[in-house]
XYZ file of C-alpha atoms in Angstrom:
368
model
C 0.000 0.000 0.000
C 2.774 2.421 0.922
C 4.602 1.626 -2.321
C 1.491 2.358 -4.401
C 0.986 5.643 -2.558
C 4.580 6.640 -3.226
C 4.155 5.850 -6.910
C 0.981 7.918 -6.954
C 2.762 10.897 -5.300
C 5.565 10.617 -7.832
C 3.090 10.568 -10.735
C 1.334 13.686 -9.398
C 4.669 15.466 -8.915
C 5.806 14.620 -12.455
C 2.480 15.819 -13.853
C 2.842 19.101 -11.965
C 6.377 19.567 -13.286
C 5.138 18.902 -16.817
C 2.482 21.595 -16.418
C 5.037 24.087 -15.076
C 7.385 23.286 -17.955
C 4.605 23.720 -20.501
C 3.536 27.042 -19.027
C 7.125 28.278 -18.981
C 7.707 27.209 -22.546
C 4.532 28.961 -23.696
C 5.414 32.155 -21.807
C 8.872 32.474 -23.382
C 9.295 31.635 -27.050
C 12.723 31.274 -28.603
C 13.966 33.886 -31.046
C 12.961 33.575 -34.701
C 14.234 35.163 -37.879
C 12.086 38.343 -38.101
C 9.888 39.000 -41.121
C 8.368 42.288 -39.943
C 9.193 45.209 -37.665
C 8.388 45.290 -33.973
C 4.915 46.775 -33.479
C 4.994 50.529 -32.872
C 8.562 50.994 -34.095
C 9.856 53.253 -36.869
C 13.141 54.249 -38.480
C 14.878 57.465 -37.528
C 14.900 59.998 -40.339
C 18.610 60.587 -39.647
C 19.744 56.969 -39.896
C 17.587 54.882 -42.199
C 17.829 51.111 -42.237
C 19.943 48.767 -44.312
C 17.710 47.191 -46.954
C 16.128 43.927 -45.827
C 16.661 44.457 -42.103
C 13.946 44.463 -39.448
C 13.488 46.319 -36.165
C 13.464 43.945 -33.173
C 13.928 46.431 -30.289
C 12.764 50.022 -30.059
C 12.764 52.725 -27.396
C 12.082 56.447 -27.625
C 12.572 58.946 -24.796
C 11.229 62.482 -25.112
C 14.100 63.948 -23.110
C 17.133 62.400 -21.460
C 20.889 62.757 -21.104
C 23.259 60.871 -23.382
C 27.027 60.633 -23.521
C 28.724 59.518 -26.734
C 32.366 58.372 -26.688
C 34.908 60.124 -28.879
C 37.766 57.813 -27.909
C 38.196 54.172 -26.815
C 36.936 53.057 -23.415
C 39.576 52.706 -20.715
C 39.421 51.533 -17.086
C 38.119 54.258 -14.769
C 40.756 56.070 -12.718
C 38.779 54.918 -9.691
C 39.950 51.299 -9.525
C 37.082 50.374 -7.208
C 34.389 51.783 -9.505
C 31.882 49.152 -10.629
C 28.570 49.455 -12.451
C 25.182 48.130 -11.305
C 26.184 44.610 -12.436
C 29.533 44.671 -10.599
C 31.529 45.146 -13.804
C 34.716 47.213 -13.729
C 33.771 50.666 -15.051
C 35.287 51.723 -18.362
C 34.993 55.286 -19.677
C 36.357 57.211 -22.662
C 38.973 59.915 -22.184
C 36.985 62.061 -24.611
C 33.222 62.192 -24.997
C 30.379 64.538 -25.816
C 27.657 65.046 -23.198
C 24.214 65.676 -24.631
C 20.578 66.144 -23.713
C 17.557 65.805 -25.953
C 15.186 63.284 -27.547
C 16.744 59.811 -27.750
C 15.719 56.999 -30.088
C 17.342 53.553 -29.757
C 16.725 50.928 -32.448
C 18.107 47.401 -32.864
C 17.946 45.784 -36.309
C 18.514 42.209 -37.441
C 20.256 42.292 -40.805
C 19.788 39.913 -43.746
C 21.954 36.807 -43.789
C 25.547 37.035 -45.004
C 25.911 40.750 -44.279
C 29.042 41.568 -42.280
C 29.216 44.135 -39.446
C 31.750 46.166 -41.466
C 29.585 46.286 -44.586
C 26.582 47.446 -42.571
C 28.596 50.065 -40.679
C 29.988 51.516 -43.923
C 26.470 51.829 -45.327
C 25.369 53.767 -42.249
C 28.384 56.040 -42.655
C 27.280 56.708 -46.240
C 23.841 57.732 -44.952
C 25.341 60.068 -42.344
C 27.649 61.715 -44.861
C 24.726 62.043 -47.270
C 22.926 64.063 -44.587
C 25.917 66.415 -44.317
C 27.203 64.763 -41.138
C 30.666 63.628 -40.131
C 32.060 60.673 -38.233
C 33.861 61.908 -35.100
C 35.128 58.584 -33.754
C 35.341 55.043 -35.084
C 36.664 51.792 -33.614
C 36.532 48.041 -34.126
C 36.767 44.871 -32.068
C 39.075 45.138 -29.018
C 40.194 48.634 -30.091
C 36.884 50.012 -28.736
C 37.940 49.118 -25.183
C 36.266 47.037 -22.507
C 34.892 43.556 -23.175
C 34.647 43.108 -26.950
C 32.652 39.849 -26.698
C 29.825 41.114 -24.472
C 26.676 43.069 -25.293
C 24.476 44.450 -22.485
C 24.330 41.282 -20.360
C 26.591 39.963 -17.633
C 28.361 41.000 -14.454
C 31.531 40.629 -12.456
C 33.915 41.370 -15.289
C 34.679 44.295 -17.598
C 32.080 46.685 -18.970
C 31.414 46.403 -22.690
C 30.845 49.237 -25.114
C 27.113 48.546 -25.064
C 27.075 48.583 -21.253
C 28.499 52.093 -21.443
C 25.091 53.088 -22.837
C 22.694 50.649 -21.142
C 22.428 47.308 -19.326
C 20.181 44.308 -19.749
C 18.130 45.471 -16.751
C 17.230 48.644 -18.687
C 15.603 46.724 -21.540
C 11.856 46.391 -21.967
C 12.075 43.463 -24.395
C 10.685 40.130 -23.162
C 13.113 37.346 -22.308
C 14.171 35.247 -25.328
C 12.451 37.649 -27.732
C 14.261 38.802 -30.854
C 14.968 42.145 -29.188
C 16.369 40.594 -26.022
C 18.498 38.181 -28.059
C 19.861 40.989 -30.222
C 20.936 43.053 -27.209
C 21.988 40.461 -24.622
C 23.755 37.666 -26.544
C 27.474 37.192 -26.989
C 28.992 39.193 -29.839
C 31.892 39.087 -32.269
C 33.495 41.411 -34.831
C 32.228 44.576 -33.128
C 32.257 47.844 -35.124
C 31.256 51.325 -33.913
C 31.122 55.026 -34.757
C 29.923 58.318 -33.250
C 28.753 60.923 -35.765
C 27.423 64.486 -35.716
C 24.664 65.618 -38.076
C 23.871 69.373 -38.349
C 20.203 70.289 -37.881
C 18.340 73.610 -37.843
C 17.690 73.267 -34.101
C 21.308 72.276 -33.395
C 23.577 69.291 -33.926
C 22.122 65.799 -33.705
C 24.360 62.853 -32.794
C 24.154 59.308 -34.110
C 25.954 56.248 -32.761
C 25.964 52.953 -34.648
C 27.259 49.659 -33.260
C 27.284 46.549 -35.451
C 28.367 43.038 -34.539
C 27.807 39.341 -35.160
C 25.401 37.714 -32.692
C 26.762 34.538 -31.064
C 24.313 32.119 -29.391
C 23.475 28.416 -29.708
C 20.576 28.204 -27.247
C 17.380 30.270 -27.123
C 18.693 32.742 -29.697
C 20.201 30.156 -32.061
C 17.957 31.174 -34.970
C 19.831 34.488 -35.033
C 23.265 32.957 -34.492
C 25.749 34.459 -36.953
C 23.423 37.303 -37.976
C 24.662 40.879 -37.952
C 22.906 43.215 -35.506
C 22.889 47.000 -35.852
C 22.167 49.146 -32.782
C 21.402 52.720 -33.813
C 21.033 55.522 -31.265
C 19.956 59.009 -32.315
C 20.056 62.012 -29.973
C 18.162 64.964 -31.452
C 18.306 68.481 -29.978
C 15.174 69.399 -28.095
C 14.213 71.930 -25.478
C 13.415 70.443 -22.090
C 9.851 70.698 -20.811
C 10.209 72.776 -17.664
C 7.574 71.362 -15.353
C 7.907 71.978 -11.614
C 11.691 72.267 -11.849
C 12.225 75.784 -10.480
C 10.762 75.760 -6.967
C 9.944 79.211 -5.643
C 11.330 80.386 -2.302
C 7.898 80.348 -0.686
C 7.415 76.672 -1.611
C 10.865 75.856 -0.239
C 10.030 77.567 3.042
C 6.715 75.728 3.303
C 8.331 72.334 2.755
C 11.201 73.053 5.160
C 8.687 74.096 7.817
C 6.374 71.099 7.400
C 8.754 68.261 6.506
C 12.199 69.662 7.278
C 13.553 69.176 3.761
C 12.898 69.686 0.067
C 14.278 67.943 -3.035
C 15.393 70.244 -5.844
C 15.759 69.194 -9.495
C 16.596 72.571 -10.977
C 20.300 72.333 -10.162
C 22.217 70.829 -13.068
C 25.663 69.280 -13.465
C 27.464 67.643 -16.347
C 27.608 63.841 -16.141
C 30.169 62.688 -13.541
C 31.196 66.302 -12.810
C 30.601 68.871 -10.079
C 30.541 71.993 -12.261
C 27.228 73.846 -12.048
C 25.522 74.474 -15.369
C 24.241 78.014 -16.154
C 20.626 76.798 -16.190
C 20.927 76.196 -12.417
C 20.753 79.955 -11.821
C 16.940 80.254 -11.346
C 16.880 77.646 -8.564
C 19.999 79.063 -6.892
C 18.356 82.491 -6.947
C 15.283 81.086 -5.181
C 17.474 79.475 -2.497
C 19.177 82.831 -1.962
C 15.771 84.519 -1.673
C 14.674 81.890 0.864
C 17.724 82.528 3.037
C 17.487 86.284 2.538
C 13.910 86.301 3.826
C 14.982 84.566 7.045
C 18.484 85.702 8.103
C 18.488 83.220 10.988
C 17.861 80.137 8.852
C 20.692 77.670 8.250
C 20.431 74.684 5.908
C 22.239 71.515 4.942
C 22.906 71.228 1.214
C 22.931 67.492 0.478
C 23.921 65.997 -2.868
C 22.358 62.714 -4.030
C 23.242 60.418 -6.956
C 21.863 57.312 -8.637
C 23.631 53.950 -8.241
C 25.715 54.077 -11.426
C 29.330 53.625 -10.297
C 30.858 52.554 -6.996
C 29.645 53.592 -3.551
C 32.761 55.620 -2.747
C 32.788 57.305 -6.144
C 29.178 58.476 -5.820
C 29.705 59.603 -2.234
C 32.606 61.788 -3.356
C 30.731 63.108 -6.414
C 27.648 64.059 -4.372
C 29.835 65.804 -1.794
C 31.661 67.826 -4.452
C 28.356 68.840 -6.019
C 26.987 69.991 -2.660
C 30.198 71.959 -2.071
C 29.779 73.595 -5.493
C 26.250 74.740 -4.594
C 27.455 76.135 -1.274
C 30.392 77.949 -2.896
C 28.185 79.507 -5.587
C 25.561 80.671 -3.090
C 28.320 82.329 -1.070
C 30.330 83.861 -3.934
C 27.565 84.896 -6.330
C 24.540 85.430 -4.084
C 26.162 86.782 -0.909
C 24.994 84.040 1.461
C 27.124 83.667 4.589
C 28.845 80.257 4.164
C 28.442 79.657 7.903
C 24.718 79.223 7.230
C 25.396 76.446 4.713
C 26.644 72.940 5.470
C 27.477 70.859 2.407
C 27.303 67.058 2.526
C 27.057 64.144 0.121
C 24.752 61.146 0.526
C 25.756 59.430 -2.715
C 23.386 56.578 -3.542
C 22.308 55.979 0.079
C 18.857 57.560 0.016
C 17.016 56.757 -3.236
C 13.423 57.885 -3.588
C 12.767 55.821 -6.741
C 14.046 52.668 -8.429
C 17.504 52.788 -9.965
C 16.447 50.226 -12.581
C 14.989 52.795 -14.997
C 16.131 56.091 -16.528
C 13.211 57.954 -14.938
C 13.944 56.485 -11.520
C 17.629 57.336 -11.687
C 16.744 60.893 -12.738
C 14.613 61.282 -9.603
C 17.452 60.053 -7.430
C 19.921 62.595 -8.856
C 18.988 65.666 -6.837
C 20.060 68.295 -4.324
C 18.162 68.327 -1.036
C 17.895 71.252 1.356
C 17.507 70.215 4.999
C 16.593 72.742 7.670
C 19.392 72.906 10.240
C 17.767 75.198 12.797
């Protein structure tokens, strides 16, 4: 009797595992050779597609920051700096820091098209638009891990990881888009280009490579992938960025602090941008209205980079705000205490661009 019961339990368990396996298999389908574009996607007018290719991943952001390399990636001077996946951080010695509307498109190319051939065709398109290639590299010359796309941790950053990580992607697991952007790669090619526009210069980056995978993405194994990123100049929508002095005072009185997003710095730097002036002026007005008020100026970052690096960066940014308020707005520096919190106090997820943007802020804390 006991033996029969054990057999029955085993049969039920195997049946349950079969159901789980079937559900898993139906939820995630392996990659296939695409025959049409991803729904809702479209080419950029500045970098049209190679004939016969299809869009498998697409993202468009109305306004964001973007940094394009103008030289090969090299290990960060901060030897302890790691990214969100615990990869050693690699950065270019020269780059261009931009803000505007960003479109990112991944294409699967027709069979038997090499990464070099595809890259040269994109260069022809750029030059036809009156643009120029500012930086070009290939294979290991680009710096970082030349065999990795956006996936993986505990090693060296790749060129693609310089722009985004697998955790940033919205493509479903094992989809054509996920396969194109997370598989192993070979024969990497890349360029950064500038294209003049009436509203200002647009920038285009193109990365091509051979996809390497013999599992879920095997149908695309050996295919060339083209990742095209286009940053177009665009004015930022100014919505609740400049906080007036009265609103600052109200928040400091009721909650003891206020987060400010109208103070701007270049990526990885502590130099205040000119567009920070309106918010700095409001802080000066706040302190001018109450000569007895003292505040902490606390810098906050997202989690990109090491703990120590972000702690230092946030501190230097807070010091820059304090120094500017004292030198340009006449605030007694004794009323200002600058401090950096780095990545220690996020108010949103660091897994998305929007969340990281919310975490990069300057906070005023009432000291008395």
